[in-house]
XYZ file of C-alpha atoms in Angstrom:
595
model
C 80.467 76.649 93.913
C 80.911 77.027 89.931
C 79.570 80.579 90.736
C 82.665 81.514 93.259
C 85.700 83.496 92.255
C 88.319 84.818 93.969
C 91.196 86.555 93.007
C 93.991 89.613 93.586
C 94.884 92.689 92.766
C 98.833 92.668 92.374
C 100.856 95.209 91.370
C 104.146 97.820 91.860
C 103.574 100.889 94.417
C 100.933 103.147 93.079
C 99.914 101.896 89.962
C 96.262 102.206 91.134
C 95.200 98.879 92.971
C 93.014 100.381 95.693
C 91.731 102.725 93.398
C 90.384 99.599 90.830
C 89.523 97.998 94.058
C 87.264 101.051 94.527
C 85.753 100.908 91.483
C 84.784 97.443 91.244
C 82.976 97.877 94.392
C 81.075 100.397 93.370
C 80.131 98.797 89.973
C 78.902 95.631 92.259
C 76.782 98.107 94.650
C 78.787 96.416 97.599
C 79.661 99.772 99.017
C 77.002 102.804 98.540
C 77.288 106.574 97.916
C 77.274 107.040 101.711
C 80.232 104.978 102.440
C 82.358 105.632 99.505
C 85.642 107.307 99.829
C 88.727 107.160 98.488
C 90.853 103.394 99.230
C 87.680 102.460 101.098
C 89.218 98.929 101.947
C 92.196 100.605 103.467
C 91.006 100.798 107.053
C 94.214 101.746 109.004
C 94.753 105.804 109.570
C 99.017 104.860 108.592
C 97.438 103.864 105.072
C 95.570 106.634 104.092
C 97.868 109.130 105.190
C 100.886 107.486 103.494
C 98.718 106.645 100.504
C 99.792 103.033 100.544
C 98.167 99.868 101.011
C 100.026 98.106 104.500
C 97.665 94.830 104.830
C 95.557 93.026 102.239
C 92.259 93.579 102.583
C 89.491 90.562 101.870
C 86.143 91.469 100.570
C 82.892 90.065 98.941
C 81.259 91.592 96.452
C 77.775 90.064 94.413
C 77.346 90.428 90.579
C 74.943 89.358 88.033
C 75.679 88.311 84.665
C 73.712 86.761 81.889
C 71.395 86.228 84.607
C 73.388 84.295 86.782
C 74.551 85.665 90.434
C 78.062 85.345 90.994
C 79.888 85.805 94.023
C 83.204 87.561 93.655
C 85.591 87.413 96.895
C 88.866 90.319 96.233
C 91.495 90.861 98.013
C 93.522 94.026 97.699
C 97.330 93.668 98.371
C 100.261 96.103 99.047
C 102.816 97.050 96.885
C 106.006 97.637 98.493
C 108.738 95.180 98.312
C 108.869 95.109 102.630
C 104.752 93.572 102.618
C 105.684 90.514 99.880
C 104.482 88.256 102.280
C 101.263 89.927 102.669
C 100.970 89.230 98.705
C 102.145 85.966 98.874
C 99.744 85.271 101.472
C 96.800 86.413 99.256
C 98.179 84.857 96.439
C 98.072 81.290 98.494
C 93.933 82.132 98.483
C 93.041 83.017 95.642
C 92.741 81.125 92.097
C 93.670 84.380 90.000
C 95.408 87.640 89.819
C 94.783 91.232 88.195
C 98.255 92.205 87.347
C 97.515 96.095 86.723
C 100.852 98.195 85.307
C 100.600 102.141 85.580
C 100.207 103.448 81.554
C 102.543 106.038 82.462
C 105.525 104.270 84.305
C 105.404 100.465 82.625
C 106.570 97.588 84.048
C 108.527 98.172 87.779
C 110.662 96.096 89.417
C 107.658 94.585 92.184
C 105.523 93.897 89.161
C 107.666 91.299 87.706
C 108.366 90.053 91.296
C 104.390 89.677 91.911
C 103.863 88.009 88.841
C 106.286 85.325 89.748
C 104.702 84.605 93.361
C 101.583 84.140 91.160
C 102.717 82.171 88.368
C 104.127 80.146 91.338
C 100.842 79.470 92.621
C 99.075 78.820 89.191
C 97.063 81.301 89.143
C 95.454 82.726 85.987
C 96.536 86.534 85.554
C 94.287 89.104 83.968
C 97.055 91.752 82.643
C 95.211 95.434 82.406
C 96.856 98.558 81.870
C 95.254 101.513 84.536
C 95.746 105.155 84.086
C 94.741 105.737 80.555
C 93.075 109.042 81.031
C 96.568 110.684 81.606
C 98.228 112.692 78.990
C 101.547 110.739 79.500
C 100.168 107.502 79.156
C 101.932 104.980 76.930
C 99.341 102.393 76.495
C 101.094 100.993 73.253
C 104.868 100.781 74.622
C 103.452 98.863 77.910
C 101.245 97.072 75.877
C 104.105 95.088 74.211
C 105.875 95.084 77.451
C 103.400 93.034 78.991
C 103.273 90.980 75.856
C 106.614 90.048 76.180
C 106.384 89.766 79.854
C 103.383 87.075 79.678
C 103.285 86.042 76.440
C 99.238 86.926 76.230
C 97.899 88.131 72.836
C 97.180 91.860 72.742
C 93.572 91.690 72.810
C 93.705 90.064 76.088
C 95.004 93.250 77.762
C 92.734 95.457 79.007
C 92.779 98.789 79.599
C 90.973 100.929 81.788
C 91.010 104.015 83.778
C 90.392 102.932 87.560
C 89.734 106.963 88.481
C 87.588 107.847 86.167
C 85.815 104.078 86.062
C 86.487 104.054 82.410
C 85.945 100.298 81.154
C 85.851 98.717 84.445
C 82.899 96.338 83.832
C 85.441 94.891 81.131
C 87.579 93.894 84.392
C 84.567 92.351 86.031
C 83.565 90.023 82.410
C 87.201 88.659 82.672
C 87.383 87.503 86.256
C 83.758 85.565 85.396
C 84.883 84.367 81.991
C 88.909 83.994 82.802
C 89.464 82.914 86.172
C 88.300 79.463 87.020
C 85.713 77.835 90.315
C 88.021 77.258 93.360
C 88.215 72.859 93.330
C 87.256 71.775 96.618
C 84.423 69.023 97.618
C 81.456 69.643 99.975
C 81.050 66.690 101.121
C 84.437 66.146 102.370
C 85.594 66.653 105.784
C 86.379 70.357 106.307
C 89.760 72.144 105.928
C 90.089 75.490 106.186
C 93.202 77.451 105.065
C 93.641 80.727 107.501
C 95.194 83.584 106.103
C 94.851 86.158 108.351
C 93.424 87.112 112.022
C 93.220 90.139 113.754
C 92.584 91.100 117.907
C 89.593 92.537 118.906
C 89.330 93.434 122.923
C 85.933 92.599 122.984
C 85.451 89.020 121.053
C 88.997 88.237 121.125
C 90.847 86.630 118.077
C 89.183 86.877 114.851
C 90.838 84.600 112.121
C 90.055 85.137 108.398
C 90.260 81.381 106.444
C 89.467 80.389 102.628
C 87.303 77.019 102.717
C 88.988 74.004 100.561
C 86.961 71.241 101.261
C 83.768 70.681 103.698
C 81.250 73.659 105.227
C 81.544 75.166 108.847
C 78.518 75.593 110.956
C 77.636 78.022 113.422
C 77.951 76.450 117.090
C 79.961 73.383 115.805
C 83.544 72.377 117.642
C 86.209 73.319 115.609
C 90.214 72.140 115.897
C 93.310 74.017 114.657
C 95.144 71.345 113.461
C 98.913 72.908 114.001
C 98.579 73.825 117.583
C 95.986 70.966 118.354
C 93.309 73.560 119.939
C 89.718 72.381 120.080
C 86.758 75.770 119.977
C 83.250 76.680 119.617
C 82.250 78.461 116.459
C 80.424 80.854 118.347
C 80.030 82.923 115.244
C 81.155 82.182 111.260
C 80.222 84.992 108.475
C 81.233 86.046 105.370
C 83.438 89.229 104.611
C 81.417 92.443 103.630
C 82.758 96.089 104.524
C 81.727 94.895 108.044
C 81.445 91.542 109.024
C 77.788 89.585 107.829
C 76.908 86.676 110.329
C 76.153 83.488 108.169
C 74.842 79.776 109.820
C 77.027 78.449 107.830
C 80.082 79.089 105.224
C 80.510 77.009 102.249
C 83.367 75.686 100.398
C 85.528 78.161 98.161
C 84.542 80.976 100.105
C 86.483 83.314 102.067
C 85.187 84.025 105.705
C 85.555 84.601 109.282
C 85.263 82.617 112.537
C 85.121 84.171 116.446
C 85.583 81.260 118.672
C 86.615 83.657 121.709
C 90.176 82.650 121.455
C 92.054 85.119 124.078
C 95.616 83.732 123.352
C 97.803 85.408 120.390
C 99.930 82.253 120.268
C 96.473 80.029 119.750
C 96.376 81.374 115.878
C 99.142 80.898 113.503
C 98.971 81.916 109.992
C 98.975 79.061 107.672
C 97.086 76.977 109.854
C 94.040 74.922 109.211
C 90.512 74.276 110.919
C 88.827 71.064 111.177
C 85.596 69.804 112.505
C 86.179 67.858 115.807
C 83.303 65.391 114.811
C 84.798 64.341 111.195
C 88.509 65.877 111.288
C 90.632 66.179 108.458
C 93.539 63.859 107.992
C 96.046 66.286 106.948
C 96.431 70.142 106.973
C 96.361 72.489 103.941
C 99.923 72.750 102.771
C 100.381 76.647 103.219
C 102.726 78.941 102.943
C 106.566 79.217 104.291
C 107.424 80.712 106.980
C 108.553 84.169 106.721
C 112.358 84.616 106.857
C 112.795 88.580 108.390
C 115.559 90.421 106.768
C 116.446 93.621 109.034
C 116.669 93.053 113.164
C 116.581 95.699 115.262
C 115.638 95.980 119.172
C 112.701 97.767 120.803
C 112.952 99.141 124.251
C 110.204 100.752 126.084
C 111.162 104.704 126.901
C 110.376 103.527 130.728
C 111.362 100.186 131.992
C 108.133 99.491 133.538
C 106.295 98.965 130.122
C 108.149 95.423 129.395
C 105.159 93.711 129.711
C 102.781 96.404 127.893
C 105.025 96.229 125.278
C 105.175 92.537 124.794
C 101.310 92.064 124.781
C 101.162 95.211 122.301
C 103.764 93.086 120.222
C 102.018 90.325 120.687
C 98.389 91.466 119.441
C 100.342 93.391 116.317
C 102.403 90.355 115.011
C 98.146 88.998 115.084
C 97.955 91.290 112.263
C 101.398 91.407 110.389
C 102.070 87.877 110.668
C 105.645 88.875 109.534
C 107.132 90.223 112.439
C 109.576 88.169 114.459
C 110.616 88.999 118.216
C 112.100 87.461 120.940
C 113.426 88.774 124.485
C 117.198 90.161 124.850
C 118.939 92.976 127.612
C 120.912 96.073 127.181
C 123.345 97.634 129.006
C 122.090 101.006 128.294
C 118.745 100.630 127.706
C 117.275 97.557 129.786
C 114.812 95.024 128.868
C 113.354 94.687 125.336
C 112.853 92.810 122.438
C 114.897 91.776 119.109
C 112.349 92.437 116.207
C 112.830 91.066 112.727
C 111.550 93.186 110.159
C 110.987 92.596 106.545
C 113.032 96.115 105.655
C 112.817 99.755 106.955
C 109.749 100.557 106.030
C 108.393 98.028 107.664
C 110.266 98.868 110.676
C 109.148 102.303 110.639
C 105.489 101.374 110.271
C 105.491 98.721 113.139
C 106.784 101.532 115.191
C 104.251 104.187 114.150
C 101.236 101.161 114.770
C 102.810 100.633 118.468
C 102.668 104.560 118.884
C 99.090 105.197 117.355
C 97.009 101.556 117.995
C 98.804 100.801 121.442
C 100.238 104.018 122.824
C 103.804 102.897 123.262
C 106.602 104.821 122.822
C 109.683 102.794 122.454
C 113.394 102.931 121.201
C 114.929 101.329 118.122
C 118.326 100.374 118.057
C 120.566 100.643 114.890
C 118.830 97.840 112.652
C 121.064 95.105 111.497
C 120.887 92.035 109.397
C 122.149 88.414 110.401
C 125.643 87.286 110.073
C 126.982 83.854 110.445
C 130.282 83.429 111.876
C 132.608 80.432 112.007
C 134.817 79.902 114.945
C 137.753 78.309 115.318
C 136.661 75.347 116.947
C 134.498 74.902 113.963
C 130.826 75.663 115.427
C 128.363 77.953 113.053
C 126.840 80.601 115.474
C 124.292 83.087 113.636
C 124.457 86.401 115.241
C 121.677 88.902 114.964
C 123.168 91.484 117.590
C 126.583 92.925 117.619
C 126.685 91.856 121.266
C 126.407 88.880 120.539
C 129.519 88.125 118.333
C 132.548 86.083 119.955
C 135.968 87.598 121.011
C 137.868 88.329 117.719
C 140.335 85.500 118.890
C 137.835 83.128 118.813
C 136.410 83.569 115.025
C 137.333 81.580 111.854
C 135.468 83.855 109.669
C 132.393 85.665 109.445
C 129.766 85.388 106.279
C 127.133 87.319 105.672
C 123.318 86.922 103.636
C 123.760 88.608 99.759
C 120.458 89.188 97.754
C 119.862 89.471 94.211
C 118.792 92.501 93.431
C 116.761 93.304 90.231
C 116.815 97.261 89.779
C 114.455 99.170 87.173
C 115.003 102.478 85.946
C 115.398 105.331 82.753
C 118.526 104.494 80.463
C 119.214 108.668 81.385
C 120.014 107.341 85.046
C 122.040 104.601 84.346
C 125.541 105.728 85.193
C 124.607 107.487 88.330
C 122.438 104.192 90.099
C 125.198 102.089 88.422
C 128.131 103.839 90.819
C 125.453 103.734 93.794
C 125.171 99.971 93.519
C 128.858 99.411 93.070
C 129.727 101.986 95.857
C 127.398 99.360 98.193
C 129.793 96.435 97.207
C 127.496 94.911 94.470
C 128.404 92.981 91.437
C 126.763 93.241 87.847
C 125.414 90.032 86.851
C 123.017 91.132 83.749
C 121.922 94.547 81.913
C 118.434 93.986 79.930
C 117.048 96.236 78.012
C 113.285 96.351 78.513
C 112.490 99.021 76.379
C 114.766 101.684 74.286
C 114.444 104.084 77.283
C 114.196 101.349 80.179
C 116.894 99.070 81.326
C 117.042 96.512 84.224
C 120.140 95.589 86.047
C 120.765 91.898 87.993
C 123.181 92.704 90.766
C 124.481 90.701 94.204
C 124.976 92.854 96.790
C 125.267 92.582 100.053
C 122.110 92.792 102.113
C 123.623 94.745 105.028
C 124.321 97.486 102.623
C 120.733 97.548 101.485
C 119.179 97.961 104.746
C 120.525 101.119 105.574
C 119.825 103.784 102.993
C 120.127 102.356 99.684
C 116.431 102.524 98.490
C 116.154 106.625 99.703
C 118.989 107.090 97.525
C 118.077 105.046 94.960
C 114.584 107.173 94.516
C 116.342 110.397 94.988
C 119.156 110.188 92.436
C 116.623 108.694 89.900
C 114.172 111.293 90.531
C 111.565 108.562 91.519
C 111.874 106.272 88.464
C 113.726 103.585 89.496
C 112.538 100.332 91.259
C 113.721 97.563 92.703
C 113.168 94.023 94.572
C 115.044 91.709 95.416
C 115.343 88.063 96.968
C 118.118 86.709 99.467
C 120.292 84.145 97.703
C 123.181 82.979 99.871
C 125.795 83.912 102.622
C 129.249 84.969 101.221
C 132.648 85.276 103.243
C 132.935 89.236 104.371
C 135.941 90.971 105.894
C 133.032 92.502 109.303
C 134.418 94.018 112.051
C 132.666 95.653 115.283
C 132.140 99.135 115.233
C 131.739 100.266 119.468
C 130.819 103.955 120.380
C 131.881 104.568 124.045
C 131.086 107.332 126.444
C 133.134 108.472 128.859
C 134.975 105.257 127.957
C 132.163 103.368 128.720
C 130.707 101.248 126.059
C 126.760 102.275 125.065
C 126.125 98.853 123.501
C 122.917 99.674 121.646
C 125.365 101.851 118.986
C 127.401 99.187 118.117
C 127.194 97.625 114.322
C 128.593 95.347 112.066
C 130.186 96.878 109.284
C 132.872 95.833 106.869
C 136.223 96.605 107.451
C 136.626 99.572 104.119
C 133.918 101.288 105.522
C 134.361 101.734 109.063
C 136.733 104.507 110.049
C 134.408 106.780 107.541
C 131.410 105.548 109.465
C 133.122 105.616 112.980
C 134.499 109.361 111.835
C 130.982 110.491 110.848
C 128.822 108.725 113.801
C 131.311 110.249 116.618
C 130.419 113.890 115.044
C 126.670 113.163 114.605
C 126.565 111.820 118.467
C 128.735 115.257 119.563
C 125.899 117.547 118.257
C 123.423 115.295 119.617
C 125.057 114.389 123.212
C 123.659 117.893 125.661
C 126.861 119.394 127.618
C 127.648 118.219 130.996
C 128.946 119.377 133.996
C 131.857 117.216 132.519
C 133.949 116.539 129.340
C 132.026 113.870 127.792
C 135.166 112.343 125.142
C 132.672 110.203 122.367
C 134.938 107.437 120.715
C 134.673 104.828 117.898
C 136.548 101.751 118.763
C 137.410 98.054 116.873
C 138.209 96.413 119.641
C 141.009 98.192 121.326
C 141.832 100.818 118.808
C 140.466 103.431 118.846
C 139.669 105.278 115.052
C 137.884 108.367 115.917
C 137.008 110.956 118.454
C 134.703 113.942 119.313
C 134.685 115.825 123.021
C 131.670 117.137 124.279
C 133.371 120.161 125.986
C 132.208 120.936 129.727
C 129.858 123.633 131.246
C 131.999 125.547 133.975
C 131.777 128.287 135.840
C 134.309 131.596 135.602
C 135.781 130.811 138.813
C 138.253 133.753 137.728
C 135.465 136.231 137.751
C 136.614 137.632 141.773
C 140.648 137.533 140.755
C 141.042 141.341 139.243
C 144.518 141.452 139.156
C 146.983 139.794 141.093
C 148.938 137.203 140.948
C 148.973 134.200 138.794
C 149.419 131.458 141.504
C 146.188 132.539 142.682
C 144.284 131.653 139.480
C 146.326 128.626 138.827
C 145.592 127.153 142.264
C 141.797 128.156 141.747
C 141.752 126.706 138.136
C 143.159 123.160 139.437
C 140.527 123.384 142.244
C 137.927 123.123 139.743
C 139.996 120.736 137.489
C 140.359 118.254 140.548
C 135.775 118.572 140.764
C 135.574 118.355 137.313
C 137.798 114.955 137.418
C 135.695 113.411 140.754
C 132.855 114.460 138.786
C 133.451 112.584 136.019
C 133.866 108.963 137.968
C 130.821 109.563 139.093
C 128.648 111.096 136.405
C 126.863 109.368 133.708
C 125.882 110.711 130.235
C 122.262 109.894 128.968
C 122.379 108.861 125.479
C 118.688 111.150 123.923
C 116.432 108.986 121.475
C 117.496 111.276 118.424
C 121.217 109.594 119.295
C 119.919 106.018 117.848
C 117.346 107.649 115.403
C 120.384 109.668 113.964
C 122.411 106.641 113.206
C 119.685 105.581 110.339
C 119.683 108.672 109.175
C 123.652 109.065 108.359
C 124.992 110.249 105.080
């Protein structure tokens, strides 16, 4: 066990994780010439077109030093503020971290908040600088910035140059000498932390665990503690680039178990495995539960697919343990599910993985976050669906969640991602100076505000340089009201939002006009209003498609056109009670994509 180490890669958004990830596997000989390629651990087709890293990826690697073999397990994480929990989730198995910081850009915003998770965990961090080979690199400035950051000496820094492999082995020395053995006995009955699983159609559910304590056998009965399941280890391995059968798996390592488990509810993250013949008293203590922050609903395009799309949902939240759903119905658009998402990026790539892995095509509604609203017989009701809010009559007062928000960028943008955070209802709590050109800003904001565009803009008016991350702190009083869209004066409930009270005849305004290029003409006049409750704030007509029934009158008189103009008036009318307008998939897509 004394030769066992595993640790992370952490780090902001493309500041060269997979690419040290790459290297050290090479410099190990885990992965050959043959199978080398570019962010080799990222398996998915969404990650390597995106060029980010979506799931963390577990892998051993062997190494020889001083004449001793060591066994090295890694785990690459992502580095976008919507996959934390991925990182937190490695973090929870691993007993250190590689914090690398881009030479070029410094510290970001999800570097800091990755280096807390970690310091949470104890976990002994290994700072290194990547991306010295550039010609803008700044490996002095970020030098002291990770100084002050950590409080390491200097010469524990190291600094390297993932692409070209420059000083890599250095990397590999540290995590021997630096990071210490995982602590875990034998002899003890086994426990067995898992951190991940993923569905496989032909051997079913394949969990990923980190041994404590104890060994697992091949062919021994297994229980899940949590759920109280009892299996058959029919196979237990280690973690290579593919999957290497083992009889047995030792303590500290990371490995795999296929027990032909069929049931997606059978395997919960954060779980832990026991031996039925000398169980375990009590299970590892993991990690939270995740808490989604953005809730939106997915419909299937054709009603039939409910239940294609639940098992698809099903099998993905295997994978991205940080999806939430449960069933609700729409007027307009059937039956679905209510998904909670950790941000819009996250939304967008669980929609793209249904699409690609699963061949669903579905609808999103207009995301939203969770409110809580107080009614006037006192009762707290949390409402993730504008549908799902009380009569106006009925409610004391609404709150809803605020996050802090730490935001990174260039002193040059300062003013201009100042007046975008204060336009979005936030409040300055602290301006820090990081640097002479760098500054970071503490704000509370609203989170509701967030989840629409805010981090687009963000990038765009900084030009790329700014970051941020934030946490949810508490739920503050907020003046909400319900925003409806009706057709026809019929109400299309999967446009309604919550939005505060300043900002909702602008929105109303600007969503009626968005819907009016979007809505195709009917035989009809279609009129496309924005209502709070009974008044109505804004509205757009979808002018009819009619026929020149004045094209036989040349000539005569006027009582003839009249009488055949009201004619068609009087069809239009009938038509109109009886016609129905279909609302096109760009309609809800549209909504997210507002100015």
């Amino acid at each position: 066990m004394k030769h066992i180490r595993n640790f992370c890669i952490i780090a902001h958004i493309d500041h060269g994780k997979s690419t040290l990830a790459d290297r050290l596997l090479e410099l190990t000989g885990t992965v050959t010439g043959r199978d080398m390629e570019a962010q080799v651990l990222d398996d998915m087709e969404l990650e390597r077109e995106k060029g980010i890293t979506i799931k963390s990826h577990a892998i051993q690697m062997d190494y020889e030093q001083d004449g001793k073999k060591y066994t090295l397990n890694l785990i690459d994480t992502p580095g976008h503020v919507d996959f934390s929990y991925e990182v937190s989730r490695a973090i929870a198995s691993c007993e250190g971290a590689l914090l690398v910081v881009d030479a070029t850009q410094g510290i970001q915003a999800q570097t800091i908040a990755n280096l807390y998770l970690a310091l949470e965990h104890d976990l002994e961090i290994i700072p290194i600088i990547n991306k010295i080979d550039m010609d803008a690199a700044m490996v002095d400035d970020v030098s002291d910035q990770i100084v002050d950051l950590i409080g390491c000496q200097r010469e524990e820094i190291i600094a390297v140059s993932a692409r070209t492999g420059l000083n890599v082995d250095a990397v590999l020395r540290a995590v021997i000498e630096r990071i210490p053995a995982p602590k875990g006995d034998e002899n003890a009955p086994l426990q067995a932390l898992i951190f991940d699983s993923v569905f496989n159609s032909f051997r079913g559910i394949i969990a990923y665990y980190k041994i404590v304590n104890g060994t697992i056998h091949k062919g021994e009965r297994v229980k899940f503690i949590n759920t109280g399941k009892e299996y058959v280890a029919d196979e237990v391995g280690i973690l290579r680039l593919a999957m290497e059968p083992r009889s047995q798996v030792h303590t500290g390592d990371v490995g795999y178990i296929i027990s032909g488990i069929k049931a997606a509810a059978e395997v919960k993250v954060g779980d832990t495995i026991t031996t039925c013949e000398h169980p375990a008293i009590a299970a590892i203590s993991g990690f939270e539960d995740v808490k989604p922050m953005v809730f939106a609903g997915i419909y299937p395009v054709s009603t039939d697919e409910y239940e294609d799309l639940r098992a698809s949902i099903e099998k993905l939240q295997l994978n991205d343990a940080s999806l939430t759903f449960e069933p609700e119905s729409s007027l307009a658009l059937g039956f679905g599910f209510r998904c909670g998402f950790l941000g819009l990026l996250h939304m967008e790539i669980i929609q793209e993985r249904l699409y690609r892995e699963f061949d669903m095509d579905v609808i999103t509604t207009v995301p939203n976050v969770s409110f809580k609203v107080y009614t006037t017989q006192g009762e707290e009701v949390t409402v993730h669906n504008p549908s799902g809010l009380p009569a106006p009559t009925l409610i004391d007062h609404v709150e809803e969640p605020y996050i802090r928000a730490q935001v990174i960028t260039k002193t040059d943008y300062l003013g201009t991602v100042m007046k975008l955070c204060l336009d979005k209802r936030g409040i300055l709590k602290n301006q820090h100076f990081i640097s002479p050109t760098r500054v970071e800003l503490t704000l509370d904001m609203p989170l509701s505000e967030v989840v629409f565009d805010f981090y687009d803009k963000l990038k765009s008016i900084s030009r790329g340089y700014a970051s941020f991350d934030y946490q949810v702190i508490d739920y503050r009083p907020a003046e909400l009201v319900k925003l409806d869209i009706l057709l026809n004066s019929e109400q299309v409930d999967a446009l309604s939002t919550l939005i505060h009270r300043d900002h909702s005849y602008d929105f109303g305004r600007k969503m009626c006009e968005k819907l009016k290029e979007l809505i195709p003409r009917q035989q009809f006049d279609v009129a496309i209003q924005a209502a709070i409750g009974a008044k109505i704030i804004a509205r757009e007509t979808v002018k009819a498609v009619r026929k020149d029934v004045l094209a036989k009158c040349y000539g005569g008189d006027i009582s003839r056109k009249r009488k055949l103009l009201e004619k068609q008036k009087k069809g239009k009318k009938r038509m109109r009670q009886v016609g129905n307008v279909e609302v096109p998939q760009e309609a809800f897509l549209a909504v997210l994509k507002m100015e």
